[in-house]
């Protein structure tokens, strides 16, 4: 008599255990273990019949899978140049950031596609109101209010749209699973069913997903492994700019980045991000420096603003918007210890214009320039920009993709760019490239 074997799996990270445990020791998730039957322990070797034969890479026949170009050029680029048939795309972001807006807008502007937009969150009237604001209309876009996963698959099979959008995966419920919508096993089961539909019919499916407070996609981590593409929509809700990033892409690079502006009539692509990130009204003021940064594969120039003032309270305050506070503290320590600037009793505030968060070590040089400029109360020449990492001994270190940054700066009409003196490759460019090796050297060049 064959014996069935069951194992408890963590629905969040996939770890397994022979018995139920309350908290997963590997991913720290609570109450995520579910019993699963892993198969009968018979002698499998004699009973298996082989179906597929292994092939060499050159033997594989490529199906002609044409990417469908999207009219939304930012999304098109982030996806790697179009929508791949049968791809499952997870679209995550905080509530209210504009996920539904972006995908409804895509459905309505893409007149060459028939689209089924399934919503489990909003009523038909709400969707209609939103569509009116967007001022696009696609007669081949259909809307369906439904949360049953089996019903949705049935509707998709019957209608066979060219693109399906599910808003959101956390509202779906499969009748095969008893737990509530949004629970780990529901999300996983519904995603599996939709994945099966996508692969069998070669229909691209977008799944909108919510994000928890700590920034990860709500639901199982395995969800991210199941889908082909993971996109994340981020930004500050109080600012109008939104950034679309890809965290995973089986059909393209994850380096691409899309930037949108939330307008009264939907999201508009920002073609030249540097334009919005540099404010010309602060030109003559101290405490502002332009950084030649890279975000994803995209060079952009952005304004770093700093305010240094004498601390009114006993302990000086340090705060940053859009920049890592610990990194700023490190730079302040470098300025204090290595270069002798007395900033210990000063309040320091730092701000990246436009509400954009960025992690690029090349910002360091502009950050310290802005801080020194505010401290000395001398404005930085507006025709100059900066890129370089600052090391712990105050040395200016080389950074990646220097050429691209210089080109972008030249394109935007800057006349001077300050870079590290330690770049091995010498660059040729139309603008003046100033090499600095130490923070003191930068200081004497600009403020002396
Ligand atoms: P929404 O797409 O509902 O967010 P999500 O689906 O990610 O939860 O977007 C909500 C916000 O976007 C809402 O606060 C209003 C704003 N918005 C605009 O500013 N302009 C518009 O044209 C639309 C449709 C929404
Ligand atoms: Mg929504």
Short mmCIF file of C-alpha atoms and ligand atoms in Angstrom, two decimals:
data_model
loop_
_atom_site.label_atom_id
_atom_site.label_comp_id
_atom_site.label_asym_id
_atom_site.label_seq_id
_atom_site.Cartn_x
_atom_site.Cartn_y
_atom_site.Cartn_z
CA UNK A 1 0.00 0.00 0.00
CA UNK A 2 1.53 3.34 -1.10
CA UNK A 3 1.81 5.90 1.64
CA UNK A 4 1.08 9.58 1.02
CA UNK A 5 3.65 11.91 2.41
CA UNK A 6 2.90 15.43 3.45
CA UNK A 7 5.18 18.26 4.30
CA UNK A 8 4.53 21.74 5.64
CA UNK A 9 5.66 24.50 3.30
CA UNK A 10 6.14 28.14 4.15
CA UNK A 11 3.87 29.93 1.68
CA UNK A 12 6.04 32.96 1.83
CA UNK A 13 9.54 31.70 1.10
CA UNK A 14 9.01 28.04 0.27
CA UNK A 15 10.97 26.61 3.22
CA UNK A 16 9.73 23.21 4.38
CA UNK A 17 9.31 21.47 7.67
CA UNK A 18 8.00 18.04 8.69
CA UNK A 19 5.68 19.64 11.24
CA UNK A 20 3.68 22.83 11.50
CA UNK A 21 5.47 25.84 12.95
CA UNK A 22 4.05 29.24 13.76
CA UNK A 23 6.92 31.42 12.62
CA UNK A 24 9.09 30.58 9.67
CA UNK A 25 12.70 30.32 10.82
CA UNK A 26 13.96 31.26 7.39
CA UNK A 27 11.88 34.33 6.45
CA UNK A 28 10.37 35.22 9.87
CA UNK A 29 6.84 35.21 8.43
CA UNK A 30 4.09 34.30 10.92
CA UNK A 31 1.50 31.64 10.30
CA UNK A 32 2.65 30.84 6.80
CA UNK A 33 3.03 27.05 7.02
CA UNK A 34 0.50 24.99 5.08
CA UNK A 35 0.40 21.24 4.76
CA UNK A 36 0.90 19.92 1.25
CA UNK A 37 0.93 16.40 -0.11
CA UNK A 38 4.23 15.88 -1.86
CA UNK A 39 3.50 12.58 -3.55
CA UNK A 40 3.25 8.92 -2.89
CA UNK A 41 6.33 7.13 -1.78
CA UNK A 42 6.27 4.33 -4.35
CA UNK A 43 9.26 3.19 -6.30
CA UNK A 44 9.19 6.00 -8.81
CA UNK A 45 12.05 4.89 -10.99
CA UNK A 46 10.28 1.99 -12.62
CA UNK A 47 6.96 3.77 -13.03
CA UNK A 48 8.09 6.94 -14.83
CA UNK A 49 7.76 7.15 -18.56
CA UNK A 50 9.87 9.82 -20.21
CA UNK A 51 8.06 12.45 -22.26
CA UNK A 52 10.47 15.16 -23.31
CA UNK A 53 13.96 14.74 -24.65
CA UNK A 54 16.77 17.03 -23.60
CA UNK A 55 18.04 19.30 -26.38
CA UNK A 56 21.17 21.29 -27.06
CA UNK A 57 20.73 25.04 -27.18
CA UNK A 58 21.00 25.14 -30.96
CA UNK A 59 18.34 22.48 -31.37
CA UNK A 60 15.71 24.60 -29.68
CA UNK A 61 13.29 26.05 -32.17
CA UNK A 62 12.40 29.61 -31.48
CA UNK A 63 8.75 30.36 -31.63
CA UNK A 64 8.20 33.64 -33.32
CA UNK A 65 7.25 35.71 -30.33
CA UNK A 66 6.87 39.24 -31.48
CA UNK A 67 6.92 41.83 -28.78
CA UNK A 68 3.97 44.15 -29.04
CA UNK A 69 5.16 47.75 -28.78
CA UNK A 70 3.23 49.91 -26.32
CA UNK A 71 2.20 53.48 -26.90
CA UNK A 72 3.20 54.32 -23.37
CA UNK A 73 6.88 54.73 -24.16
CA UNK A 74 8.07 54.71 -20.56
CA UNK A 75 6.34 51.43 -19.78
CA UNK A 76 7.47 50.10 -23.12
CA UNK A 77 11.08 50.80 -22.27
CA UNK A 78 10.88 49.42 -18.74
CA UNK A 79 9.40 46.19 -20.11
CA UNK A 80 12.39 45.88 -22.41
CA UNK A 81 10.86 47.16 -25.63
CA UNK A 82 7.30 45.91 -25.66
CA UNK A 83 4.91 43.36 -24.30
CA UNK A 84 5.95 39.73 -24.70
CA UNK A 85 3.03 37.38 -25.49
CA UNK A 86 2.11 35.17 -22.55
CA UNK A 87 4.05 37.18 -20.02
CA UNK A 88 2.79 37.57 -16.47
CA UNK A 89 3.61 41.00 -15.11
CA UNK A 90 3.30 41.90 -11.47
CA UNK A 91 2.74 45.61 -10.98
CA UNK A 92 3.32 46.68 -7.39
CA UNK A 93 3.09 49.92 -5.51
CA UNK A 94 1.71 51.63 -2.44
CA UNK A 95 -1.99 52.45 -2.25
CA UNK A 96 -2.88 55.65 -4.08
CA UNK A 97 0.33 55.87 -6.03
CA UNK A 98 -1.42 55.45 -9.38
CA UNK A 99 -1.28 51.78 -10.33
CA UNK A 100 -4.90 51.58 -11.42
CA UNK A 101 -4.56 54.89 -13.24
CA UNK A 102 -1.51 53.81 -15.21
CA UNK A 103 -2.92 50.48 -16.33
CA UNK A 104 -6.37 51.83 -17.14
CA UNK A 105 -4.69 54.57 -19.13
CA UNK A 106 -2.66 51.96 -20.98
CA UNK A 107 -5.82 49.97 -21.73
CA UNK A 108 -7.59 53.06 -23.03
CA UNK A 109 -4.81 54.49 -25.14
CA UNK A 110 -3.83 51.21 -26.76
CA UNK A 111 -6.46 51.30 -29.51
CA UNK A 112 -4.89 48.39 -31.36
CA UNK A 113 -5.56 46.00 -28.46
CA UNK A 114 -8.67 44.47 -27.04
CA UNK A 115 -8.33 44.62 -23.29
CA UNK A 116 -10.21 43.14 -20.35
CA UNK A 117 -9.76 45.20 -17.21
CA UNK A 118 -10.95 43.21 -14.20
CA UNK A 119 -11.47 45.14 -11.02
CA UNK A 120 -12.20 43.72 -7.63
CA UNK A 121 -11.65 47.00 -5.90
CA UNK A 122 -13.72 49.65 -7.59
CA UNK A 123 -17.24 49.91 -8.93
CA UNK A 124 -18.06 50.46 -12.59
CA UNK A 125 -18.97 54.08 -11.85
CA UNK A 126 -15.66 54.73 -10.21
CA UNK A 127 -13.81 53.30 -13.17
CA UNK A 128 -15.91 55.32 -15.56
CA UNK A 129 -15.18 58.49 -13.62
CA UNK A 130 -11.50 57.78 -13.76
CA UNK A 131 -11.64 56.97 -17.47
CA UNK A 132 -13.37 60.33 -18.11
CA UNK A 133 -10.47 62.13 -16.46
CA UNK A 134 -7.99 60.26 -18.58
CA UNK A 135 -9.55 61.51 -21.80
CA UNK A 136 -8.68 58.40 -23.77
CA UNK A 137 -11.28 56.00 -25.02
CA UNK A 138 -10.78 52.56 -26.42
CA UNK A 139 -13.99 50.91 -27.65
CA UNK A 140 -12.23 47.55 -27.39
CA UNK A 141 -11.50 47.92 -23.70
CA UNK A 142 -13.97 46.05 -21.49
CA UNK A 143 -14.37 46.33 -17.78
CA UNK A 144 -15.51 43.56 -15.47
CA UNK A 145 -16.26 43.65 -11.74
CA UNK A 146 -15.34 40.25 -10.42
CA UNK A 147 -13.34 38.65 -7.64
CA UNK A 148 -13.82 34.95 -8.30
CA UNK A 149 -10.74 33.65 -10.00
CA UNK A 150 -12.58 30.83 -11.81
CA UNK A 151 -15.16 33.31 -13.12
CA UNK A 152 -12.41 35.59 -14.37
CA UNK A 153 -10.62 32.77 -16.16
CA UNK A 154 -13.96 31.77 -17.71
CA UNK A 155 -14.57 35.30 -18.93
CA UNK A 156 -11.05 35.56 -20.28
CA UNK A 157 -11.47 32.26 -22.14
CA UNK A 158 -14.74 33.48 -23.63
CA UNK A 159 -13.58 36.95 -24.59
CA UNK A 160 -9.94 36.20 -25.40
CA UNK A 161 -8.67 39.76 -25.03
CA UNK A 162 -5.20 40.61 -26.28
CA UNK A 163 -4.24 41.97 -22.87
CA UNK A 164 -5.72 41.23 -19.45
CA UNK A 165 -5.38 43.49 -16.43
CA UNK A 166 -6.27 42.24 -12.94
CA UNK A 167 -6.78 44.94 -10.29
CA UNK A 168 -5.71 43.54 -7.84
CA UNK A 169 -4.38 40.05 -7.18
CA UNK A 170 -5.10 40.49 -3.46
CA UNK A 171 -8.85 40.76 -4.07
CA UNK A 172 -9.15 37.51 -6.00
CA UNK A 173 -10.60 34.39 -4.49
CA UNK A 174 -10.42 30.86 -5.78
CA UNK A 175 -13.04 28.38 -4.74
CA UNK A 176 -10.42 25.67 -4.36
CA UNK A 177 -8.92 27.42 -1.35
CA UNK A 178 -10.81 28.21 1.78
CA UNK A 179 -8.78 31.05 3.20
CA UNK A 180 -9.70 34.72 2.78
CA UNK A 181 -8.78 36.81 -0.29
CA UNK A 182 -5.33 38.29 0.04
CA UNK A 183 -4.02 35.38 2.08
CA UNK A 184 -0.86 33.72 0.97
CA UNK A 185 -2.44 30.55 -0.38
CA UNK A 186 -5.22 32.45 -2.21
CA UNK A 187 -2.78 34.78 -3.88
CA UNK A 188 -0.61 31.87 -4.90
CA UNK A 189 -3.45 29.77 -6.25
CA UNK A 190 -4.99 32.65 -8.24
CA UNK A 191 -1.64 33.60 -9.68
CA UNK A 192 -1.07 29.99 -10.74
CA UNK A 193 -4.42 29.89 -12.55
CA UNK A 194 -3.75 33.18 -14.29
CA UNK A 195 -0.25 32.07 -15.19
CA UNK A 196 -1.66 28.93 -16.76
CA UNK A 197 -4.09 31.04 -18.79
CA UNK A 198 -1.34 33.43 -19.87
CA UNK A 199 1.03 30.69 -20.99
CA UNK A 200 -1.60 28.59 -22.76
CA UNK A 201 -3.18 31.43 -24.69
CA UNK A 202 -0.09 33.65 -25.08
CA UNK A 203 -2.00 36.53 -23.53
CA UNK A 204 0.01 39.05 -21.52
CA UNK A 205 -1.53 39.46 -18.06
CA UNK A 206 -0.89 42.38 -15.72
CA UNK A 207 -1.45 41.72 -12.03
CA UNK A 208 -1.70 44.73 -9.77
CA UNK A 209 -0.31 43.97 -6.32
CA UNK A 210 -0.34 45.90 -3.09
CA UNK A 211 2.68 46.71 -1.10
CA UNK A 212 3.09 46.31 2.61
CA UNK A 213 4.45 49.01 4.88
CA UNK A 214 8.01 47.77 4.62
CA UNK A 215 7.90 48.05 0.85
CA UNK A 216 7.66 44.41 -0.17
CA UNK A 217 4.83 43.03 -2.23
CA UNK A 218 2.07 41.79 0.01
CA UNK A 219 1.62 38.08 -0.24
CA UNK A 220 4.12 35.40 -0.78
CA UNK A 221 7.63 35.95 -1.95
CA UNK A 222 6.99 32.99 -4.22
CA UNK A 223 4.68 35.26 -6.21
CA UNK A 224 7.71 37.17 -7.38
CA UNK A 225 9.32 33.93 -8.47
CA UNK A 226 6.25 32.85 -10.40
CA UNK A 227 5.79 35.91 -12.56
CA UNK A 228 8.01 36.91 -15.47
CA UNK A 229 8.29 40.59 -14.71
CA UNK A 230 8.06 42.51 -11.44
CA UNK A 231 7.46 46.22 -11.86
CA UNK A 232 7.29 48.67 -9.04
CA UNK A 233 5.65 52.05 -9.10
CA UNK A 234 7.07 54.40 -6.54
CA UNK A 235 7.21 58.01 -5.56
CA UNK A 236 5.99 60.32 -2.91
CA UNK A 237 2.23 60.71 -2.90
CA UNK A 238 2.56 64.39 -2.09
CA UNK A 239 4.76 65.03 -5.09
CA UNK A 240 3.67 64.65 -8.65
CA UNK A 241 6.53 62.50 -9.91
CA UNK A 242 6.34 58.74 -10.08
CA UNK A 243 9.07 56.30 -10.95
CA UNK A 244 8.51 52.95 -12.59
CA UNK A 245 11.25 50.41 -11.99
CA UNK A 246 11.62 46.80 -12.89
CA UNK A 247 12.94 44.50 -10.19
CA UNK A 248 12.86 41.42 -12.33
CA UNK A 249 12.49 40.95 -16.04
CA UNK A 250 12.86 37.66 -17.81
CA UNK A 251 12.74 39.40 -21.18
CA UNK A 252 14.95 42.41 -20.69
CA UNK A 253 17.21 44.39 -18.45
CA UNK A 254 16.17 45.65 -15.04
CA UNK A 255 18.18 48.80 -15.52
CA UNK A 256 15.51 50.78 -17.26
CA UNK A 257 13.46 53.38 -15.54
CA UNK A 258 10.26 55.22 -16.39
CA UNK A 259 9.32 58.60 -15.01
CA UNK A 260 5.79 59.96 -14.93
CA UNK A 261 4.10 63.07 -13.76
CA UNK A 262 0.66 62.75 -12.13
CA UNK A 263 -1.55 65.36 -13.73
CA UNK A 264 -5.22 66.18 -13.43
CA UNK A 265 -5.76 64.04 -16.49
CA UNK A 266 -3.73 60.98 -15.68
CA UNK A 267 -0.07 60.14 -15.84
CA UNK A 268 2.15 61.83 -18.36
CA UNK A 269 5.56 60.51 -19.35
CA UNK A 270 8.47 62.76 -18.46
CA UNK A 271 10.85 62.62 -21.37
CA UNK A 272 13.57 64.79 -19.98
CA UNK A 273 13.80 64.18 -16.22
CA UNK A 274 16.65 66.63 -15.70
CA UNK A 275 14.35 69.49 -16.66
CA UNK A 276 12.07 68.86 -13.72
CA UNK A 277 14.79 68.08 -11.23
CA UNK A 278 16.62 71.35 -11.61
CA UNK A 279 14.99 74.48 -10.37
CA UNK A 280 16.30 77.60 -12.06
CA UNK A 281 14.80 79.94 -9.48
CA UNK A 282 17.38 78.95 -6.87
CA UNK A 283 20.25 79.82 -9.20
CA UNK A 284 21.88 82.53 -7.15
CA UNK A 285 21.35 80.97 -3.74
CA UNK A 286 23.93 79.18 -1.67
CA UNK A 287 23.42 75.58 -0.63
CA UNK A 288 22.49 74.17 -3.98
CA UNK A 289 24.57 71.96 -6.28
CA UNK A 290 23.74 69.91 -9.35
CA UNK A 291 24.62 66.22 -9.38
CA UNK A 292 25.12 64.18 -12.53
CA UNK A 293 23.41 61.03 -11.29
CA UNK A 294 22.38 57.77 -12.87
CA UNK A 295 19.21 56.01 -12.00
CA UNK A 296 18.87 52.64 -13.58
CA UNK A 297 20.52 53.01 -16.95
CA UNK A 298 19.43 56.58 -17.27
CA UNK A 299 21.59 59.63 -16.66
CA UNK A 300 19.83 62.56 -15.05
CA UNK A 301 20.92 65.78 -13.52
CA UNK A 302 19.36 66.74 -10.27
CA UNK A 303 19.54 69.49 -7.78
CA UNK A 304 20.80 68.82 -4.26
CA UNK A 305 19.86 71.44 -1.70
CA UNK A 306 21.44 71.76 1.71
CA UNK A 307 20.81 74.04 4.61
CA UNK A 308 23.42 74.34 7.33
CA UNK A 309 22.61 76.50 10.32
CA UNK A 310 23.69 76.85 13.91
CA UNK A 311 21.82 74.41 16.09
CA UNK A 312 19.25 76.07 18.30
CA UNK A 313 18.81 73.03 20.50
CA UNK A 314 21.55 71.18 22.32
CA UNK A 315 21.79 68.33 19.85
CA UNK A 316 22.07 69.33 16.23
CA UNK A 317 19.41 68.02 13.88
CA UNK A 318 20.17 66.11 10.72
CA UNK A 319 17.50 65.28 8.25
CA UNK A 320 17.32 64.29 4.59
CA UNK A 321 14.62 63.92 1.97
CA UNK A 322 15.34 61.55 -0.89
CA UNK A 323 18.85 60.77 0.32
CA UNK A 324 20.17 58.26 2.85
CA UNK A 325 20.56 59.94 6.24
CA UNK A 326 23.36 57.62 7.32
CA UNK A 327 25.30 58.40 4.19
CA UNK A 328 24.96 62.12 4.87
CA UNK A 329 26.14 61.60 8.45
CA UNK A 330 29.16 59.78 7.11
CA UNK A 331 29.95 62.61 4.72
CA UNK A 332 29.61 65.12 7.55
CA UNK A 333 32.03 63.06 9.63
CA UNK A 334 34.49 63.05 6.74
CA UNK A 335 34.22 66.83 6.39
CA UNK A 336 34.72 67.25 10.12
CA UNK A 337 37.55 64.82 10.72
CA UNK A 338 39.52 64.87 7.49
CA UNK A 339 38.98 68.39 6.29
CA UNK A 340 38.51 70.29 9.54
CA UNK A 341 35.12 71.86 8.82
CA UNK A 342 33.31 72.50 12.08
CA UNK A 343 29.88 71.07 11.40
CA UNK A 344 29.44 69.22 14.68
CA UNK A 345 27.23 71.88 16.25
CA UNK A 346 25.27 72.70 13.11
CA UNK A 347 21.85 71.58 11.96
CA UNK A 348 22.12 70.05 8.50
CA UNK A 349 19.16 69.49 6.22
CA UNK A 350 19.42 67.93 2.79
CA UNK A 351 16.84 67.71 0.09
CA UNK A 352 16.71 66.24 -3.40
CA UNK A 353 14.35 68.34 -5.45
CA UNK A 354 11.24 66.72 -6.92
CA UNK A 355 10.60 64.17 -4.15
CA UNK A 356 12.71 61.57 -5.86
CA UNK A 357 14.64 58.98 -3.89
CA UNK A 358 17.96 58.05 -5.27
CA UNK A 359 20.82 55.79 -4.31
CA UNK A 360 23.85 56.58 -6.35
CA UNK A 361 27.23 56.98 -4.67
CA UNK A 362 28.13 59.54 -7.33
CA UNK A 363 25.83 62.02 -5.58
CA UNK A 364 28.36 62.39 -2.74
CA UNK A 365 30.35 65.09 -4.44
CA UNK A 366 27.30 67.27 -5.08
CA UNK A 367 26.08 66.62 -1.54
CA UNK A 368 29.25 67.87 0.09
CA UNK A 369 29.42 70.79 -2.34
CA UNK A 370 25.89 71.81 -1.38
CA UNK A 371 26.68 71.46 2.33
CA UNK A 372 29.89 73.47 2.07
CA UNK A 373 28.16 76.07 -0.07
CA UNK A 374 25.48 76.58 2.56
CA UNK A 375 28.02 76.57 5.36
CA UNK A 376 30.17 79.22 3.65
CA UNK A 377 27.14 81.01 2.25
CA UNK A 378 28.70 81.16 -1.20
CA UNK A 379 26.66 80.10 -4.22
CA UNK A 380 28.04 77.38 -6.46
CA UNK A 381 28.46 78.52 -10.09
CA UNK A 382 25.35 77.43 -11.95
CA UNK A 383 27.21 76.22 -15.00
CA UNK A 384 28.92 73.43 -13.05
CA UNK A 385 27.79 69.96 -12.04
CA UNK A 386 29.35 67.21 -9.96
CA UNK A 387 29.76 63.46 -9.89
CA UNK A 388 32.01 61.40 -7.65
CA UNK A 389 31.97 59.20 -4.61
CA UNK A 390 33.60 60.46 -1.42
CA UNK A 391 35.69 57.97 0.54
CA UNK A 392 36.27 57.87 4.26
CA UNK A 393 39.57 59.67 4.04
CA UNK A 394 38.11 62.51 2.01
CA UNK A 395 39.33 61.22 -1.33
CA UNK A 396 37.11 61.59 -4.39
CA UNK A 397 36.66 58.17 -5.93
CA UNK A 398 35.79 57.19 -9.48
CA UNK A 399 32.24 56.17 -10.34
CA UNK A 400 30.58 54.06 -13.00
CA UNK A 401 29.38 55.30 -16.40
CA UNK A 402 31.25 58.55 -16.34
CA UNK A 403 30.99 59.04 -20.09
CA UNK A 404 27.20 58.93 -20.06
CA UNK A 405 26.97 61.44 -17.24
CA UNK A 406 29.31 63.87 -18.96
CA UNK A 407 27.31 63.58 -22.16
CA UNK A 408 24.07 64.31 -20.34
CA UNK A 409 25.62 67.33 -18.63
CA UNK A 410 26.89 68.63 -21.97
CA UNK A 411 23.50 68.05 -23.55
CA UNK A 412 21.84 70.15 -20.89
CA UNK A 413 24.20 73.04 -21.42
CA UNK A 414 26.53 72.72 -18.45
CA UNK A 415 30.01 74.07 -19.02
CA UNK A 416 31.93 72.32 -16.30
CA UNK A 417 31.81 68.97 -14.59
CA UNK A 418 33.81 68.03 -11.50
CA UNK A 419 34.90 64.41 -11.41
CA UNK A 420 37.39 62.21 -9.56
CA UNK A 421 41.05 62.48 -10.58
CA UNK A 422 41.36 58.70 -10.30
CA UNK A 423 39.43 57.70 -13.40
CA UNK A 424 41.70 55.51 -15.48
CA UNK A 425 40.08 56.32 -18.78
CA UNK A 426 40.59 59.83 -19.96
CA UNK A 427 37.48 61.34 -21.37
CA UNK A 428 37.04 63.64 -24.27
CA UNK A 429 34.10 65.94 -24.22
CA UNK A 430 32.76 69.29 -25.25
CA UNK A 431 32.60 70.61 -21.72
CA UNK A 432 35.38 71.36 -19.31
CA UNK A 433 36.17 68.37 -17.10
CA UNK A 434 37.76 69.31 -13.79
CA UNK A 435 39.49 66.51 -11.93
CA UNK A 436 39.67 66.66 -8.16
CA UNK A 437 41.32 64.12 -5.88
CA UNK A 438 40.38 65.40 -2.45
CA UNK A 439 37.61 67.33 -0.76
CA UNK A 440 40.02 70.17 0.17
CA UNK A 441 40.95 70.53 -3.46
CA UNK A 442 37.28 70.88 -4.42
CA UNK A 443 36.84 73.44 -1.68
CA UNK A 444 39.73 75.59 -2.84
CA UNK A 445 38.59 75.36 -6.45
CA UNK A 446 35.05 76.54 -5.77
CA UNK A 447 34.91 78.56 -2.60
CA UNK A 448 38.39 80.03 -2.14
P1 LIG B 1 -4.92 55.15 -8.23
O1 LIG B 1 -4.61 54.78 -9.62
O2 LIG B 1 -6.31 54.90 -7.73
O3 LIG B 1 -3.91 54.47 -7.22
P2 LIG B 1 -3.69 52.93 -6.86
O4 LIG B 1 -4.46 52.11 -7.82
O5 LIG B 1 -2.20 52.74 -6.97
O6 LIG B 1 -4.15 52.77 -5.45
O7 LIG B 1 -4.53 56.70 -8.11
C1 LIG B 1 -4.97 57.43 -7.07
C2 LIG B 1 -4.51 58.86 -7.04
O8 LIG B 1 -4.18 59.44 -8.27
C3 LIG B 1 -5.63 59.65 -6.48
O9 LIG B 1 -5.22 60.12 -5.23
C4 LIG B 1 -5.92 60.73 -7.43
C5 LIG B 1 -4.77 60.73 -8.36
N1 LIG B 1 -5.16 61.03 -9.75
C6 LIG B 1 -4.76 62.21 -10.34
O10 LIG B 1 -4.08 63.03 -9.74
N2 LIG B 1 -5.11 62.45 -11.65
C7 LIG B 1 -5.85 61.57 -12.35
O11 LIG B 1 -6.14 61.82 -13.54
C8 LIG B 1 -6.27 60.36 -11.73
C9 LIG B 1 -7.11 59.36 -12.47
C10 LIG B 1 -5.91 60.13 -10.43
MG1 LIG B 2 -6.14 50.92 -7.43
#
